[in-house]
PDB file of C-alpha atoms in Angstrom:
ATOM      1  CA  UNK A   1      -0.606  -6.649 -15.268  1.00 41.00           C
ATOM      2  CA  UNK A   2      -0.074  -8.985 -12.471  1.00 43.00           C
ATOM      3  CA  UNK A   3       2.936 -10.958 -12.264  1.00 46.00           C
ATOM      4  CA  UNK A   4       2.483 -14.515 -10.890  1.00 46.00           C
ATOM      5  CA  UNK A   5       6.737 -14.773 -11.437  1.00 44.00           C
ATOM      6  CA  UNK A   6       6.839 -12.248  -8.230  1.00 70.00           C
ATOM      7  CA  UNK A   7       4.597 -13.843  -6.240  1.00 81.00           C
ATOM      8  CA  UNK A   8       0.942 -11.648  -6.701  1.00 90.00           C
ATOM      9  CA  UNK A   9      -1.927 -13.351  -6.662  1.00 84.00           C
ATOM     10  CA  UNK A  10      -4.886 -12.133  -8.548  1.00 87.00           C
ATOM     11  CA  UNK A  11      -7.216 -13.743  -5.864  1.00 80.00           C
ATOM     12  CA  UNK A  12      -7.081 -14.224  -1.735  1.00 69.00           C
ATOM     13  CA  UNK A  13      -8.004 -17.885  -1.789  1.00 71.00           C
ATOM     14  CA  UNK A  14      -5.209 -18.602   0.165  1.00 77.00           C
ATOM     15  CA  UNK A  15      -5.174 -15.932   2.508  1.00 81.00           C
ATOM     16  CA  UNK A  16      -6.254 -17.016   6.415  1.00 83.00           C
ATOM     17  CA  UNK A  17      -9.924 -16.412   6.812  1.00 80.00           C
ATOM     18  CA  UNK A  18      -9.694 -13.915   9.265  1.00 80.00           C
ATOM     19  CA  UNK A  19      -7.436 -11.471   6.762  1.00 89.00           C
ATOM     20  CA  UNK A  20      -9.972 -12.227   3.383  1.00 86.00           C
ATOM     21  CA  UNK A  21     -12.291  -9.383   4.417  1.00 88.00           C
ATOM     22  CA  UNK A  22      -9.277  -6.927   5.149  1.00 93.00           C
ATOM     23  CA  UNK A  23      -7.285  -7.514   2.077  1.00 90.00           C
ATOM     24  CA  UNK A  24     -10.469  -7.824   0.016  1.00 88.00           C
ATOM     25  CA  UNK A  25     -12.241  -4.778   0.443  1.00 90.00           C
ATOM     26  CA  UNK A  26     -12.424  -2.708  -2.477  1.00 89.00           C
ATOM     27  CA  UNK A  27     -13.529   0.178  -0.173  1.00 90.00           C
ATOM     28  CA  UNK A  28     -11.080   3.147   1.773  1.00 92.00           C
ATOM     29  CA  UNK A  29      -8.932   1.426   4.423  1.00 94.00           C
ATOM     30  CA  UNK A  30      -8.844   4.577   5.826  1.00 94.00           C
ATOM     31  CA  UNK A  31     -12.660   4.689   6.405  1.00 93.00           C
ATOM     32  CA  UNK A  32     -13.220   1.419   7.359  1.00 95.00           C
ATOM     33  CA  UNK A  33     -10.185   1.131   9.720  1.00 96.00           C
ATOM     34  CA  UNK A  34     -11.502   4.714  11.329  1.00 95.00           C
ATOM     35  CA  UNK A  35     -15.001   2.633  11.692  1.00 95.00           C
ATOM     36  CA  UNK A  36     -13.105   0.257  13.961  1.00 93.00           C
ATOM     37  CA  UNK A  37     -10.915   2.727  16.610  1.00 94.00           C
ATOM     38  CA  UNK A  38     -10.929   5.478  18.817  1.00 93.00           C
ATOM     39  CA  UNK A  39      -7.766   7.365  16.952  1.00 96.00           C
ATOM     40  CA  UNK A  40      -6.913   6.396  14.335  1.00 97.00           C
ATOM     41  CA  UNK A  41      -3.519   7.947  13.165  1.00 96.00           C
ATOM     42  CA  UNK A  42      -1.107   7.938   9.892  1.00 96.00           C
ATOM     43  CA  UNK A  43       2.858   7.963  11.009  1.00 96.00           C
ATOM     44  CA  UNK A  44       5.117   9.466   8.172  1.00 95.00           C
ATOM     45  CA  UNK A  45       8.371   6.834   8.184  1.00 94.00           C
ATOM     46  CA  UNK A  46       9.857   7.951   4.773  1.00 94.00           C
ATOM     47  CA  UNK A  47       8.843  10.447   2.168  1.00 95.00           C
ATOM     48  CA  UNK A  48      11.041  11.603  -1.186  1.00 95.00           C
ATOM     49  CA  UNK A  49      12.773  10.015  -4.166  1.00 95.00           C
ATOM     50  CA  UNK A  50      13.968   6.507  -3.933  1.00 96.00           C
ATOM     51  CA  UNK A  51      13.742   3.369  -5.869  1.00 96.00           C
ATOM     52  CA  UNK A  52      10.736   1.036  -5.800  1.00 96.00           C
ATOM     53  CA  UNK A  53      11.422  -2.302  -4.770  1.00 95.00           C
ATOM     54  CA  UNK A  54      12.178  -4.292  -7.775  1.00 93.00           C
ATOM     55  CA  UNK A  55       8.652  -6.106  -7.782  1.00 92.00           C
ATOM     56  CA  UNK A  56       7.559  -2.636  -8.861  1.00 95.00           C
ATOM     57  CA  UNK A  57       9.137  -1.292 -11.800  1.00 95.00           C
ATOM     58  CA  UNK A  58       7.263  -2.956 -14.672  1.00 92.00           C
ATOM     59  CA  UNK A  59       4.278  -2.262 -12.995  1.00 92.00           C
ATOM     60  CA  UNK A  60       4.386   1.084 -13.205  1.00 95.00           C
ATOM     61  CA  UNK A  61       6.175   1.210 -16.411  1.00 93.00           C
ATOM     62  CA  UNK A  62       9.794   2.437 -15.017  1.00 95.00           C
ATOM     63  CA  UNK A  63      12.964   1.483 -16.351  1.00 95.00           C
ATOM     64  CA  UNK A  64      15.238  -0.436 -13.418  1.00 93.00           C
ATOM     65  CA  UNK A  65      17.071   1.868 -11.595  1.00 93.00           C
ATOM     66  CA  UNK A  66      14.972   4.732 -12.001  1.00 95.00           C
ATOM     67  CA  UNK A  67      13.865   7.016  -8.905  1.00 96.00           C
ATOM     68  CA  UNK A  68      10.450   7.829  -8.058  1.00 96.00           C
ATOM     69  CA  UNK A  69       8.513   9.480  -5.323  1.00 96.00           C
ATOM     70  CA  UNK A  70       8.117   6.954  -2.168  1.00 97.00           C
ATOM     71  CA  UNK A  71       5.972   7.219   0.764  1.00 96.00           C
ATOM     72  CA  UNK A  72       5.817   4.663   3.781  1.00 96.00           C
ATOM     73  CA  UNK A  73       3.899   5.051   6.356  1.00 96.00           C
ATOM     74  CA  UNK A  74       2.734   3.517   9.364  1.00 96.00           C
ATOM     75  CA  UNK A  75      -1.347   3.314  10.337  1.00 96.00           C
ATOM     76  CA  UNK A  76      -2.393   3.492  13.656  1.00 96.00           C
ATOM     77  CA  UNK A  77      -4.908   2.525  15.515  1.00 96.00           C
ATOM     78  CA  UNK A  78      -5.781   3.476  19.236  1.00 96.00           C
ATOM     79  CA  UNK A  79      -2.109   3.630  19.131  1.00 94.00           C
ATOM     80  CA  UNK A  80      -1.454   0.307  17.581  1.00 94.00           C
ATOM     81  CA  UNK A  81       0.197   0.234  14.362  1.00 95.00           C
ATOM     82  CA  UNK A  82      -2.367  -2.048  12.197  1.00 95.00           C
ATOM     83  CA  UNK A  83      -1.017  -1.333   8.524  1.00 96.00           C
ATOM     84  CA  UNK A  84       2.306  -0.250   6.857  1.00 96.00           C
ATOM     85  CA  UNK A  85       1.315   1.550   3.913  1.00 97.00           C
ATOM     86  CA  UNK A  86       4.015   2.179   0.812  1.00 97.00           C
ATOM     87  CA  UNK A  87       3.043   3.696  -2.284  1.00 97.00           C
ATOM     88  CA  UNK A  88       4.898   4.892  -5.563  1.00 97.00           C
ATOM     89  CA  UNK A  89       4.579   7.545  -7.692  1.00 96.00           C
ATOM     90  CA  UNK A  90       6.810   7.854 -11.347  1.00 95.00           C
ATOM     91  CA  UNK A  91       8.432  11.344 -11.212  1.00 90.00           C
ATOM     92  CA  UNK A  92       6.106  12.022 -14.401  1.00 89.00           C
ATOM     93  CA  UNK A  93       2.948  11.776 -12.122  1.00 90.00           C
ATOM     94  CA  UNK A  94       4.208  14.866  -9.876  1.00 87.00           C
ATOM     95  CA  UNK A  95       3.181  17.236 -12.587  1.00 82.00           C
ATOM     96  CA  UNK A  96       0.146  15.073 -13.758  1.00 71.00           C
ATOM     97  CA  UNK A  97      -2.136  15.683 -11.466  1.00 78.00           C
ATOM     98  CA  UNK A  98      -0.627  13.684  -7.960  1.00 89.00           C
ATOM     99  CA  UNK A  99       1.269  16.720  -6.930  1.00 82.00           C
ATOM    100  CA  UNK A 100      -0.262  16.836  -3.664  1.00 85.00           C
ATOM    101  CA  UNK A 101       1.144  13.557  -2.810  1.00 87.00           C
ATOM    102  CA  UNK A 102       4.222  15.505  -1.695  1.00 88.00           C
ATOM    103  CA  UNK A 103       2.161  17.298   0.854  1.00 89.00           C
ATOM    104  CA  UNK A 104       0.329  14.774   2.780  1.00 91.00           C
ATOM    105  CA  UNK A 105       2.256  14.831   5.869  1.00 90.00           C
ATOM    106  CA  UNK A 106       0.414  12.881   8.299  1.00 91.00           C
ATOM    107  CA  UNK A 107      -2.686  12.825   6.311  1.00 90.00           C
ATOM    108  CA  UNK A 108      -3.850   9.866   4.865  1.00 91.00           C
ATOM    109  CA  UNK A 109      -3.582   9.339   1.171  1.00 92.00           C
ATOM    110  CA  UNK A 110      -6.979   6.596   1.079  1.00 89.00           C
ATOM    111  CA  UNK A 111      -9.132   9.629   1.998  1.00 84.00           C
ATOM    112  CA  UNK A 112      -7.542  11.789  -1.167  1.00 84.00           C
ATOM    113  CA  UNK A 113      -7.822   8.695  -3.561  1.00 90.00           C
ATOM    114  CA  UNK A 114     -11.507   7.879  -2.786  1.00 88.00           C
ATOM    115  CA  UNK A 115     -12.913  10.918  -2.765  1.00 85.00           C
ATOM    116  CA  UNK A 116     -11.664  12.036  -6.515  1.00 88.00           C
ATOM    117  CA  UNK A 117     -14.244  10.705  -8.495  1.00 89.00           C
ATOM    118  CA  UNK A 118     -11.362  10.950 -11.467  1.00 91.00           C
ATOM    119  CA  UNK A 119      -9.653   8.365 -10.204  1.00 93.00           C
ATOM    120  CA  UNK A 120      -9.512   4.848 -11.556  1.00 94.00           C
ATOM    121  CA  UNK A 121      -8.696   1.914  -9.218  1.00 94.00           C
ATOM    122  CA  UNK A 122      -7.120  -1.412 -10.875  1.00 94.00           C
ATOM    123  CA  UNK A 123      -7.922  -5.068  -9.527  1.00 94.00           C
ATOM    124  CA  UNK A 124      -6.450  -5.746  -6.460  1.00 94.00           C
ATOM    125  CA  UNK A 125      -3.294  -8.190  -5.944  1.00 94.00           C
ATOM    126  CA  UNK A 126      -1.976 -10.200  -2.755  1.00 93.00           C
ATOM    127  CA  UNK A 127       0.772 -12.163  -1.462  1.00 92.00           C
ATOM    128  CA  UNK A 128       2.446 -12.649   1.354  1.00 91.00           C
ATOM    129  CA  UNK A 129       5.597 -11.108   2.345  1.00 92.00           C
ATOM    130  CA  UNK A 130       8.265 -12.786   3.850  1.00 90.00           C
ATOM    131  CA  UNK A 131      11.376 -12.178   6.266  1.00 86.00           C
ATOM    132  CA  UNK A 132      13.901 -10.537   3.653  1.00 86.00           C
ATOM    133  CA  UNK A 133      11.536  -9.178   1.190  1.00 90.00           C
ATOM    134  CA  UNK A 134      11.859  -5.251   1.177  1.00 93.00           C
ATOM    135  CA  UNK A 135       8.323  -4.429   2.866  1.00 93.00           C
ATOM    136  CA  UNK A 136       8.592  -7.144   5.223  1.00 92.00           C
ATOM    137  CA  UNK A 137      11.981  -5.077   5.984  1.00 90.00           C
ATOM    138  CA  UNK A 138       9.962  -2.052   6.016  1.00 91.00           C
ATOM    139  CA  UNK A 139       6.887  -2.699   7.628  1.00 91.00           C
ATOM    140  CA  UNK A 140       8.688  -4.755  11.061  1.00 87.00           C
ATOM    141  CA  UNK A 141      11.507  -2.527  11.216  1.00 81.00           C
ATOM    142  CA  UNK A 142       9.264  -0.067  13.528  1.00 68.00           C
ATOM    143  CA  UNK A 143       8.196  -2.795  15.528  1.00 70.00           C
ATOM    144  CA  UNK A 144       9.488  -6.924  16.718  1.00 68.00           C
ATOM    145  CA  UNK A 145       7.756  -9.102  14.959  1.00 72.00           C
ATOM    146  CA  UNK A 146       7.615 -12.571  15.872  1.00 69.00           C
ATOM    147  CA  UNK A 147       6.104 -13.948  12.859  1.00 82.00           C
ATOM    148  CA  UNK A 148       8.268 -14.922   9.405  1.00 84.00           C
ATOM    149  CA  UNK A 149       5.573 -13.578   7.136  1.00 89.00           C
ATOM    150  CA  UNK A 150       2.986 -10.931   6.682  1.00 92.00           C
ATOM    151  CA  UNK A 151       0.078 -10.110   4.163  1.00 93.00           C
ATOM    152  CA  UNK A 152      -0.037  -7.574   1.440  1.00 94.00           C
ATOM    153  CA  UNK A 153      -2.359  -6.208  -0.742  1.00 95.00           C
ATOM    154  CA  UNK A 154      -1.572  -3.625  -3.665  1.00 96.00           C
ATOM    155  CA  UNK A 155      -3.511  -1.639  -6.534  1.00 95.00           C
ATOM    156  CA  UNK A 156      -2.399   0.777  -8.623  1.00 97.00           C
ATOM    157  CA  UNK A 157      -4.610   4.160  -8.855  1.00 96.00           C
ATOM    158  CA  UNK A 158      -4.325   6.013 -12.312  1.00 95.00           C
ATOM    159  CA  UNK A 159      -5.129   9.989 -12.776  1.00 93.00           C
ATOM    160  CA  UNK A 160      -4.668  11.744 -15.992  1.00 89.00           C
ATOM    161  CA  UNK A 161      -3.232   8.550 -17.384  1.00 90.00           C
ATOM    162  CA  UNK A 162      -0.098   8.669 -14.527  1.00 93.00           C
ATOM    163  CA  UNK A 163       0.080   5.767 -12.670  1.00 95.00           C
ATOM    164  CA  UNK A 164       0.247   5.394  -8.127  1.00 96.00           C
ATOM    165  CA  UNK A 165       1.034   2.135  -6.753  1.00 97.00           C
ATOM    166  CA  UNK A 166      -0.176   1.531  -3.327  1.00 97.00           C
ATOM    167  CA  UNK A 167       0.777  -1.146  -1.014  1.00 97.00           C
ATOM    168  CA  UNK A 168      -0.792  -1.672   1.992  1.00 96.00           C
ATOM    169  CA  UNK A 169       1.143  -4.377   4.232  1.00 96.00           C
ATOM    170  CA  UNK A 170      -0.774  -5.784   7.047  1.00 95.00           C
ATOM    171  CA  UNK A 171       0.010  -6.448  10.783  1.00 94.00           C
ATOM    172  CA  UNK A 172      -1.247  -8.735  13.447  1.00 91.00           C
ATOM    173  CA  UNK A 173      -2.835  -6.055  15.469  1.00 91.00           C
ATOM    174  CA  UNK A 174      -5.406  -5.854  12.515  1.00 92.00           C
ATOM    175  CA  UNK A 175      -6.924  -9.312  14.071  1.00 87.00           C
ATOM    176  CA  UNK A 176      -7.938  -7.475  17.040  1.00 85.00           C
ATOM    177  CA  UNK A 177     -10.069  -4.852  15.011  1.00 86.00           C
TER     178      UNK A 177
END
């Protein structure tokens, strides 16, 4: 399922130290990044039907082109923005089971996804993204970065058989957690 052609990595060998533990964790973000802070807070940036950046399509089985439900958003902590968050959803997987995606608001999705016990979590995947890929775009638009290049990590989540991609892009505040 992972596609070394668009720059995932199956493994985090080459990831800086400091990031290995953050981008490998097979456990909640959410939790563990509520561990860390004070307040820990989820921003809503964009919500609704788009089209997945085109590292995403044959992941989750879409034709190019096609729409499906995005959500970015940004995760705070003790008002820092730590992690820019952007997940996926095929239009099919509204009314299979991941229709409460729509609802979320500023609630965090990592709670929902770990505590359905129906849910099945694929292997991780990393790389890092770089000035002009789209959630490099994304996740430094809210914010200047002064860096060329940030780390990712994404999984995709299956229920009833309908795939979520989620893609959790991480920021140098994280270092100071």
């Amino acid at each position: 399922m992972l596609d070394s052609r668009q720059g995932w990595l199956a493994h985090p060998h080459p990831i800086p130290r400091p990031l290995r533990s953050w981008l490998g964790d097979h456990g909640s973000l959410t939790r563990r990044l509520k561990s860390r802070c004070g307040a820990f807070r989820v921003v809503p940036l964009a919500t609704g039907l788009a089209r997945p950046n085109p590292d995403e399509y044959a992941l989750l089985g879409l034709a190019p082109g096609t729409r499906a439900y995005v959500r970015e958003v940004m995760l705070l902590c003790d008002g820092l923005p730590v992690v820019f968050a952007h997940s996926v959803l095929p239009h099919t997987g509204l009314r299979g089971g991941w229709n409460g995606i729509t609802r979320l608001g500023s609630r965090s999705l990592g709670e929902a996804l770990f505590s359905d016990h129906r849910i099945e979590r694929q292997p991780l995947a990393f790389r890092q993204v770089r000035d002009g890929h789209p959630l490099f775009r994304s996740a430094s638009e809210q914010q200047a970065l002064a860096i060329g290049s940030l780390w990712a990590r994404r999984s995709v989540f299956c229920l009833n058989n309908h795939p979520l991609l989620v893609t959790e892009v991480f920021l140098p505040a994280i270092d100071a957690l």
